[in-house]
Amino acid sequence: MSSQISVSHLSKFYEVHQKEPGFLGSLRAFIRRRYQTVRAVDDISFEIGEGEVVGFLGPNGAGKTTTLKVLSGLLYPTAGDVTVCGFRSFDRQNEFLRQITLVMGQKNQLIWDLPALESFEVNRAIYEIPRADYQAVLKELTDLLDLEPVLGKQVRKLSLGERMKCELAAALLHRPRVLFLDEPTIGLDVTMQARVREFLTEYNRRHGATILLTSHYMADVVALCKRILVIDRGHLVYDGELDALVERVSPFKYVRIVTQRPLDAASLARFGEVRSVDSFEATLIVPRDRTSAVAAQLFQSLPIEDVTIEDPDVEEIIGRIFTEKILSP
Amino acid sequence: MSFRKFLVEFRAAWFLAIEYRISVFIWIIAIVLPLIMLAAWLSIAQNGSVGNFDRGAFISYYLAAVIVRNMTGVWFIWEMDRDIRLGELSFRLLRPMNPIIHYMALSLSSKPLRVVLLVPATILVLLYVPGVQLTESPALWIIFMLSLAGSWAILFLTQYIIGLFGFWITQSLSLNDVWFGAYSLCSGYLIPLTLLPPPLRQAFEVLPFQYTMSFPINVLRNQLTAGQAFGRLLIQWVWVLVFYSAYRFVWLRGLKRYSAVGA
């Protein structure tokens, strides 16, 4: 697997001026601005191979969007090297721009007062897509995203979900090899989120496109990405498989039991840590490697009606990483 | 290839102009400043003439001013300011096309509608208002057309440069207001330059503004010989080149700035 995205010791610092509150503060700032350096991204390195789908996680302000902007060539790095598809991103050569795309769920790049089809037409010309290819790609995207009914409607009259699908289509008309997706499902309802996820999976499968995406919805990441990068305050704190992270951060499972007679916490303590007890139901926290043994013991000692073994919620795990600072740089 | 990109951008911008056609017509009619000036001059010149301007000359002058303003005026800086502040310029930078092409298309998109309105209006004035005279020389008409293109190019480039200052400051729009003030006075848009006191006139002579208004008006009003007009046309296009170089200079620095502080 050849490396499609290569990031080596990337740093991006900003100078931002501090706005002091109040009228006097703004007057002071007018005369003499005070600057502060923000280390948005601080010495991170990683490689992403062709066709990989990688999730980029981190709390707000961790440096995810900054990294995506550097990778797509919008920002030039303070230090370090970035290569995408064999190009230095920041040079923004046309051959490079034709191979990538950036979708930001919170921004709109379609022409607001015209039908989406007009924006597509503009992109066709700008990316110099041959007419026949354009027709084929448009047909494929229309089928995959179910765009037929919305193509002729003015963008401003579309629902958020419809617009997002058009945004994705517009961003993929030139069939980019690398997709940078910043919160592509933000604000969408659950069904539409699932629809976008299915689409991205299918798109990746068909075209072997490399995808780097950020999302606040763990379901996106779980469904799409085997590998994740975790960034916190500018530092890369984890790079590896999502499953491995889950095991490392929470090396236990939940064993939920339903019995025929009421339970109490004290009698359950010998099987594992008790997470909750509610008369006939209880949940135990059990180390991963002991779950089957514990389940067997439970069957022997209690009048069990039902046992379920569950992984902890990924959302919860990732939340713990940041609140408890489990992965420190 | 760039021209084909321009055409498609123009097509989209034209559809937008059609979408907003009512507003476009209102904007066209809203160019009333020259008409107000005309009314003022006509009342001053009631019993004779001012300088070498009589009633017919004033009407011809401001008729030409309305035509030139409509054909060469640019109003895209608000769009540009919004694109920069909201970060939407980022998307334009990620496409394999210089964003200037987009703004050119935007700025030219309403011109056909303006022609459609101006041609019959001009013919009506010529037919029914006594004393109004425009040139009948084909050579001057050709030079007039070229001078409109040059005037538009100067106004477009200067407004684009002011728009690019948005990379550094948040007040590029007020800078544009200052520029418009200078333009209104120095170009001959409000007052014919020949009616200004000589020292002021000589000062304005060396500035680029007159090439955006006074010069095309004078060509249209038959005030120059073809030879003189052609000479001035060359100077006008030298100004276009000067502003084009200035645009390249500001653009490259602006991009660096934009990419450094957060797109």
PDB file of N, CA and C in Angstrom, chain A residues 12-14 69 72 74-76 90 92 94 97-98 100 102 104 107-109 111 113-114 118 121-123 125-128 154 156, chain B residues 1 4-5 8-9 11-13 15-16 19-20 86-91 93-97 255-263:
ATOM      1  N   LYS A  12       1.489  24.105  13.086  1.00  0.00           N
ATOM      2  CA  LYS A  12       0.842  25.318  12.589  1.00  0.00           C
ATOM      3  C   LYS A  12       0.485  26.191  13.787  1.00  0.00           C
ATOM      4  N   PHE A  13       1.178  27.320  13.874  1.00  0.00           N
ATOM      5  CA  PHE A  13       0.900  28.261  14.968  1.00  0.00           C
ATOM      6  C   PHE A  13       0.233  29.497  14.389  1.00  0.00           C
ATOM      7  N   TYR A  14      -0.687  30.055  15.150  1.00  0.00           N
ATOM      8  CA  TYR A  14      -1.312  31.311  14.752  1.00  0.00           C
ATOM      9  C   TYR A  14      -0.941  32.397  15.746  1.00  0.00           C
ATOM     10  N   LYS A  69      -7.041  21.730   6.696  1.00  0.00           N
ATOM     11  CA  LYS A  69      -6.775  22.874   5.830  1.00  0.00           C
ATOM     12  C   LYS A  69      -5.329  22.874   5.333  1.00  0.00           C
ATOM     13  N   SER A  72      -5.144  20.188   2.634  1.00  0.00           N
ATOM     14  CA  SER A  72      -5.770  20.525   1.352  1.00  0.00           C
ATOM     15  C   SER A  72      -5.082  21.716   0.688  1.00  0.00           C
ATOM     16  N   LEU A  74      -4.857  24.954   1.942  1.00  0.00           N
ATOM     17  CA  LEU A  74      -5.372  26.293   2.242  1.00  0.00           C
ATOM     18  C   LEU A  74      -4.457  27.060   3.176  1.00  0.00           C
ATOM     19  N   LEU A  75      -3.799  26.333   4.071  1.00  0.00           N
ATOM     20  CA  LEU A  75      -2.905  26.980   5.023  1.00  0.00           C
ATOM     21  C   LEU A  75      -1.506  26.462   4.788  1.00  0.00           C
ATOM     22  N   TYR A  76      -0.522  27.330   4.918  1.00  0.00           N
ATOM     23  CA  TYR A  76       0.805  26.764   4.849  1.00  0.00           C
ATOM     24  C   TYR A  76       1.361  26.539   6.241  1.00  0.00           C
ATOM     25  N   PHE A  90       0.712  22.967  -0.275  1.00  0.00           N
ATOM     26  CA  PHE A  90       0.606  24.406  -0.290  1.00  0.00           C
ATOM     27  C   PHE A  90       0.883  25.034  -1.653  1.00  0.00           C
ATOM     28  N   ARG A  92      -0.495  24.240  -4.208  1.00  0.00           N
ATOM     29  CA  ARG A  92      -1.824  24.293  -4.839  1.00  0.00           C
ATOM     30  C   ARG A  92      -1.754  24.266  -6.360  1.00  0.00           C
ATOM     31  N   ASN A  94      -2.610  23.063 -10.058  1.00  0.00           N
ATOM     32  CA  ASN A  94      -3.898  22.596 -10.570  1.00  0.00           C
ATOM     33  C   ASN A  94      -4.012  21.075 -10.605  1.00  0.00           C
ATOM     34  N   LEU A  97      -4.973  20.077  -7.178  1.00  0.00           N
ATOM     35  CA  LEU A  97      -6.351  20.442  -6.822  1.00  0.00           C
ATOM     36  C   LEU A  97      -7.371  19.529  -7.491  1.00  0.00           C
ATOM     37  N   ARG A  98      -7.015  19.003  -8.670  1.00  0.00           N
ATOM     38  CA  ARG A  98      -7.938  18.119  -9.368  1.00  0.00           C
ATOM     39  C   ARG A  98      -8.026  16.738  -8.721  1.00  0.00           C
ATOM     40  N   ILE A 100      -7.979  16.281  -5.241  1.00  0.00           N
ATOM     41  CA  ILE A 100      -8.488  16.296  -3.871  1.00  0.00           C
ATOM     42  C   ILE A 100      -9.837  17.007  -3.820  1.00  0.00           C
ATOM     43  N   LEU A 102     -12.382  19.039  -0.587  1.00  0.00           N
ATOM     44  CA  LEU A 102     -12.610  19.340   0.830  1.00  0.00           C
ATOM     45  C   LEU A 102     -14.095  19.643   0.994  1.00  0.00           C
ATOM     46  N   MET A 104     -16.836  20.767   3.845  1.00  0.00           N
ATOM     47  CA  MET A 104     -17.042  21.211   5.213  1.00  0.00           C
ATOM     48  C   MET A 104     -18.530  21.267   5.464  1.00  0.00           C
ATOM     49  N   LYS A 107     -20.220  24.603   5.866  1.00  0.00           N
ATOM     50  CA  LYS A 107     -20.138  25.661   4.863  1.00  0.00           C
ATOM     51  C   LYS A 107     -20.797  25.212   3.579  1.00  0.00           C
ATOM     52  N   ASN A 108     -21.156  26.215   2.807  1.00  0.00           N
ATOM     53  CA  ASN A 108     -21.898  25.954   1.597  1.00  0.00           C
ATOM     54  C   ASN A 108     -21.064  26.391   0.405  1.00  0.00           C
ATOM     55  N   GLN A 109     -20.917  25.517  -0.586  1.00  0.00           N
ATOM     56  CA  GLN A 109     -20.180  25.977  -1.753  1.00  0.00           C
ATOM     57  C   GLN A 109     -21.018  25.922  -3.026  1.00  0.00           C
ATOM     58  N   ILE A 111     -24.083  27.383  -5.450  1.00  0.00           N
ATOM     59  CA  ILE A 111     -24.644  28.728  -5.699  1.00  0.00           C
ATOM     60  C   ILE A 111     -26.050  28.759  -5.120  1.00  0.00           C
ATOM     61  N   ASP A 113     -28.773  30.657  -5.028  1.00  0.00           N
ATOM     62  CA  ASP A 113     -30.041  30.984  -5.669  1.00  0.00           C
ATOM     63  C   ASP A 113     -30.294  30.252  -6.981  1.00  0.00           C
ATOM     64  N   LEU A 114     -29.423  29.309  -7.304  1.00  0.00           N
ATOM     65  CA  LEU A 114     -29.624  28.556  -8.547  1.00  0.00           C
ATOM     66  C   LEU A 114     -29.752  27.069  -8.214  1.00  0.00           C
ATOM     67  N   GLU A 118     -26.665  23.771 -11.770  1.00  0.00           N
ATOM     68  CA  GLU A 118     -25.856  24.880 -12.298  1.00  0.00           C
ATOM     69  C   GLU A 118     -24.476  24.897 -11.653  1.00  0.00           C
ATOM     70  N   GLU A 121     -22.449  22.262 -13.241  1.00  0.00           N
ATOM     71  CA  GLU A 121     -22.004  22.704 -14.566  1.00  0.00           C
ATOM     72  C   GLU A 121     -20.732  23.566 -14.433  1.00  0.00           C
ATOM     73  N   VAL A 122     -20.756  24.482 -13.463  1.00  0.00           N
ATOM     74  CA  VAL A 122     -19.598  25.343 -13.238  1.00  0.00           C
ATOM     75  C   VAL A 122     -18.388  24.484 -12.860  1.00  0.00           C
ATOM     76  N   ASN A 123     -18.592  23.528 -11.971  1.00  0.00           N
ATOM     77  CA  ASN A 123     -17.473  22.662 -11.584  1.00  0.00           C
ATOM     78  C   ASN A 123     -16.950  21.839 -12.761  1.00  0.00           C
ATOM     79  N   ALA A 125     -16.742  22.715 -15.814  1.00  0.00           N
ATOM     80  CA  ALA A 125     -15.849  23.551 -16.618  1.00  0.00           C
ATOM     81  C   ALA A 125     -14.549  23.828 -15.869  1.00  0.00           C
ATOM     82  N   ILE A 126     -14.659  24.133 -14.577  1.00  0.00           N
ATOM     83  CA  ILE A 126     -13.465  24.504 -13.820  1.00  0.00           C
ATOM     84  C   ILE A 126     -12.501  23.323 -13.710  1.00  0.00           C
ATOM     85  N   TYR A 127     -13.053  22.143 -13.524  1.00  0.00           N
ATOM     86  CA  TYR A 127     -12.186  20.965 -13.395  1.00  0.00           C
ATOM     87  C   TYR A 127     -11.878  20.328 -14.748  1.00  0.00           C
ATOM     88  N   GLU A 128     -12.402  20.960 -15.807  1.00  0.00           N
ATOM     89  CA  GLU A 128     -12.175  20.469 -17.158  1.00  0.00           C
ATOM     90  C   GLU A 128     -12.505  18.988 -17.296  1.00  0.00           C
ATOM     91  N   GLN A 154     -33.868  25.104  -6.652  1.00  0.00           N
ATOM     92  CA  GLN A 154     -32.905  26.086  -6.164  1.00  0.00           C
ATOM     93  C   GLN A 154     -32.322  25.613  -4.838  1.00  0.00           C
ATOM     94  N   ARG A 156     -31.391  27.140  -2.269  1.00  0.00           N
ATOM     95  CA  ARG A 156     -31.932  27.742  -1.041  1.00  0.00           C
ATOM     96  C   ARG A 156     -33.246  27.101  -0.617  1.00  0.00           C
TER      97      ARG A 156
ATOM     98  N   MET B   1      -8.338  27.811 -22.165  1.00  0.00           N
ATOM     99  CA  MET B   1      -9.110  27.053 -21.195  1.00  0.00           C
ATOM    100  C   MET B   1      -9.754  27.981 -20.169  1.00  0.00           C
ATOM    101  N   ARG B   4     -12.986  29.415 -21.334  1.00  0.00           N
ATOM    102  CA  ARG B   4     -14.165  28.537 -21.211  1.00  0.00           C
ATOM    103  C   ARG B   4     -14.682  28.522 -19.783  1.00  0.00           C
ATOM    104  N   LYS B   5     -13.740  28.559 -18.833  1.00  0.00           N
ATOM    105  CA  LYS B   5     -14.161  28.628 -17.432  1.00  0.00           C
ATOM    106  C   LYS B   5     -14.927  29.929 -17.191  1.00  0.00           C
ATOM    107  N   VAL B   8     -18.515  29.725 -18.487  1.00  0.00           N
ATOM    108  CA  VAL B   8     -19.450  28.982 -17.642  1.00  0.00           C
ATOM    109  C   VAL B   8     -19.778  29.778 -16.384  1.00  0.00           C
ATOM    110  N   GLU B   9     -18.767  30.451 -15.815  1.00  0.00           N
ATOM    111  CA  GLU B   9     -19.026  31.314 -14.662  1.00  0.00           C
ATOM    112  C   GLU B   9     -19.986  32.436 -15.060  1.00  0.00           C
ATOM    113  N   ARG B  11     -22.192  32.372 -17.427  1.00  0.00           N
ATOM    114  CA  ARG B  11     -23.514  31.787 -17.602  1.00  0.00           C
ATOM    115  C   ARG B  11     -24.257  31.721 -16.264  1.00  0.00           C
ATOM    116  N   ALA B  12     -23.557  31.202 -15.232  1.00  0.00           N
ATOM    117  CA  ALA B  12     -24.190  31.099 -13.912  1.00  0.00           C
ATOM    118  C   ALA B  12     -24.531  32.485 -13.369  1.00  0.00           C
ATOM    119  N   ALA B  13     -23.593  33.424 -13.539  1.00  0.00           N
ATOM    120  CA  ALA B  13     -23.826  34.778 -13.028  1.00  0.00           C
ATOM    121  C   ALA B  13     -24.978  35.438 -13.782  1.00  0.00           C
ATOM    122  N   PHE B  15     -27.553  33.821 -15.104  1.00  0.00           N
ATOM    123  CA  PHE B  15     -28.788  33.246 -14.567  1.00  0.00           C
ATOM    124  C   PHE B  15     -29.168  33.936 -13.260  1.00  0.00           C
ATOM    125  N   LEU B  16     -28.145  34.266 -12.463  1.00  0.00           N
ATOM    126  CA  LEU B  16     -28.412  34.970 -11.207  1.00  0.00           C
ATOM    127  C   LEU B  16     -28.994  36.347 -11.490  1.00  0.00           C
ATOM    128  N   GLU B  19     -32.420  35.922 -12.327  1.00  0.00           N
ATOM    129  CA  GLU B  19     -33.139  35.611 -11.093  1.00  0.00           C
ATOM    130  C   GLU B  19     -33.457  36.899 -10.322  1.00  0.00           C
ATOM    131  N   TYR B  20     -32.496  37.799 -10.317  1.00  0.00           N
ATOM    132  CA  TYR B  20     -32.681  39.066  -9.592  1.00  0.00           C
ATOM    133  C   TYR B  20     -33.060  40.201 -10.526  1.00  0.00           C
ATOM    134  N   LEU B  86     -16.443  35.198   5.562  1.00  0.00           N
ATOM    135  CA  LEU B  86     -17.073  33.937   5.940  1.00  0.00           C
ATOM    136  C   LEU B  86     -16.239  32.725   5.539  1.00  0.00           C
ATOM    137  N   GLY B  87     -15.072  32.980   4.961  1.00  0.00           N
ATOM    138  CA  GLY B  87     -14.201  31.854   4.615  1.00  0.00           C
ATOM    139  C   GLY B  87     -14.634  31.123   3.353  1.00  0.00           C
ATOM    140  N   GLU B  88     -15.605  31.671   2.632  1.00  0.00           N
ATOM    141  CA  GLU B  88     -16.045  30.948   1.435  1.00  0.00           C
ATOM    142  C   GLU B  88     -15.053  31.081   0.287  1.00  0.00           C
ATOM    143  N   LEU B  89     -14.153  32.035   0.434  1.00  0.00           N
ATOM    144  CA  LEU B  89     -13.098  32.138  -0.569  1.00  0.00           C
ATOM    145  C   LEU B  89     -12.239  30.863  -0.566  1.00  0.00           C
ATOM    146  N   SER B  90     -12.186  30.215   0.591  1.00  0.00           N
ATOM    147  CA  SER B  90     -11.408  28.976   0.694  1.00  0.00           C
ATOM    148  C   SER B  90     -11.785  27.988  -0.396  1.00  0.00           C
ATOM    149  N   PHE B  91     -13.094  27.836  -0.621  1.00  0.00           N
ATOM    150  CA  PHE B  91     -13.524  26.883  -1.642  1.00  0.00           C
ATOM    151  C   PHE B  91     -13.053  27.318  -3.025  1.00  0.00           C
ATOM    152  N   LEU B  93     -10.381  28.884  -3.619  1.00  0.00           N
ATOM    153  CA  LEU B  93      -8.936  28.651  -3.725  1.00  0.00           C
ATOM    154  C   LEU B  93      -8.632  27.176  -3.956  1.00  0.00           C
ATOM    155  N   LEU B  94      -9.578  26.309  -3.615  1.00  0.00           N
ATOM    156  CA  LEU B  94      -9.329  24.879  -3.784  1.00  0.00           C
ATOM    157  C   LEU B  94      -9.784  24.372  -5.142  1.00  0.00           C
ATOM    158  N   ARG B  95     -10.204  25.285  -5.998  1.00  0.00           N
ATOM    159  CA  ARG B  95     -10.579  24.867  -7.343  1.00  0.00           C
ATOM    160  C   ARG B  95      -9.485  25.293  -8.301  1.00  0.00           C
ATOM    161  N   PRO B  96      -9.277  24.502  -9.349  1.00  0.00           N
ATOM    162  CA  PRO B  96      -8.206  24.854 -10.290  1.00  0.00           C
ATOM    163  C   PRO B  96      -8.604  26.017 -11.202  1.00  0.00           C
ATOM    164  N   MET B  97      -8.904  27.154 -10.594  1.00  0.00           N
ATOM    165  CA  MET B  97      -9.228  28.359 -11.359  1.00  0.00           C
ATOM    166  C   MET B  97      -8.951  29.566 -10.477  1.00  0.00           C
ATOM    167  N   LEU B 255      -2.469  36.166  -0.639  1.00  0.00           N
ATOM    168  CA  LEU B 255      -2.597  34.720  -0.509  1.00  0.00           C
ATOM    169  C   LEU B 255      -1.728  34.202   0.617  1.00  0.00           C
ATOM    170  N   LYS B 256      -0.510  34.714   0.683  1.00  0.00           N
ATOM    171  CA  LYS B 256       0.402  34.295   1.741  1.00  0.00           C
ATOM    172  C   LYS B 256      -0.201  34.616   3.091  1.00  0.00           C
ATOM    173  N   ARG B 257      -0.741  35.824   3.177  1.00  0.00           N
ATOM    174  CA  ARG B 257      -1.335  36.295   4.417  1.00  0.00           C
ATOM    175  C   ARG B 257      -2.528  35.405   4.797  1.00  0.00           C
ATOM    176  N   TYR B 258      -3.410  35.165   3.828  1.00  0.00           N
ATOM    177  CA  TYR B 258      -4.608  34.362   4.053  1.00  0.00           C
ATOM    178  C   TYR B 258      -4.224  32.968   4.539  1.00  0.00           C
ATOM    179  N   SER B 259      -3.187  32.413   3.941  1.00  0.00           N
ATOM    180  CA  SER B 259      -2.782  31.058   4.287  1.00  0.00           C
ATOM    181  C   SER B 259      -2.030  31.014   5.595  1.00  0.00           C
ATOM    182  N   ALA B 260      -1.600  32.157   6.078  1.00  0.00           N
ATOM    183  CA  ALA B 260      -0.839  32.152   7.324  1.00  0.00           C
ATOM    184  C   ALA B 260      -1.761  32.302   8.523  1.00  0.00           C
ATOM    185  N   VAL B 261      -2.803  33.124   8.364  1.00  0.00           N
ATOM    186  CA  VAL B 261      -3.599  33.458   9.541  1.00  0.00           C
ATOM    187  C   VAL B 261      -4.891  32.664   9.662  1.00  0.00           C
ATOM    188  N   GLY B 262      -5.147  31.815   8.704  1.00  0.00           N
ATOM    189  CA  GLY B 262      -6.359  31.030   8.877  1.00  0.00           C
ATOM    190  C   GLY B 262      -7.357  31.361   7.811  1.00  0.00           C
ATOM    191  N   ALA B 263      -7.542  30.382   6.930  1.00  0.00           N
ATOM    192  CA  ALA B 263      -8.440  30.603   5.814  1.00  0.00           C
ATOM    193  C   ALA B 263      -9.866  30.344   6.268  1.00  0.00           C
TER     194      ALA B 263
END
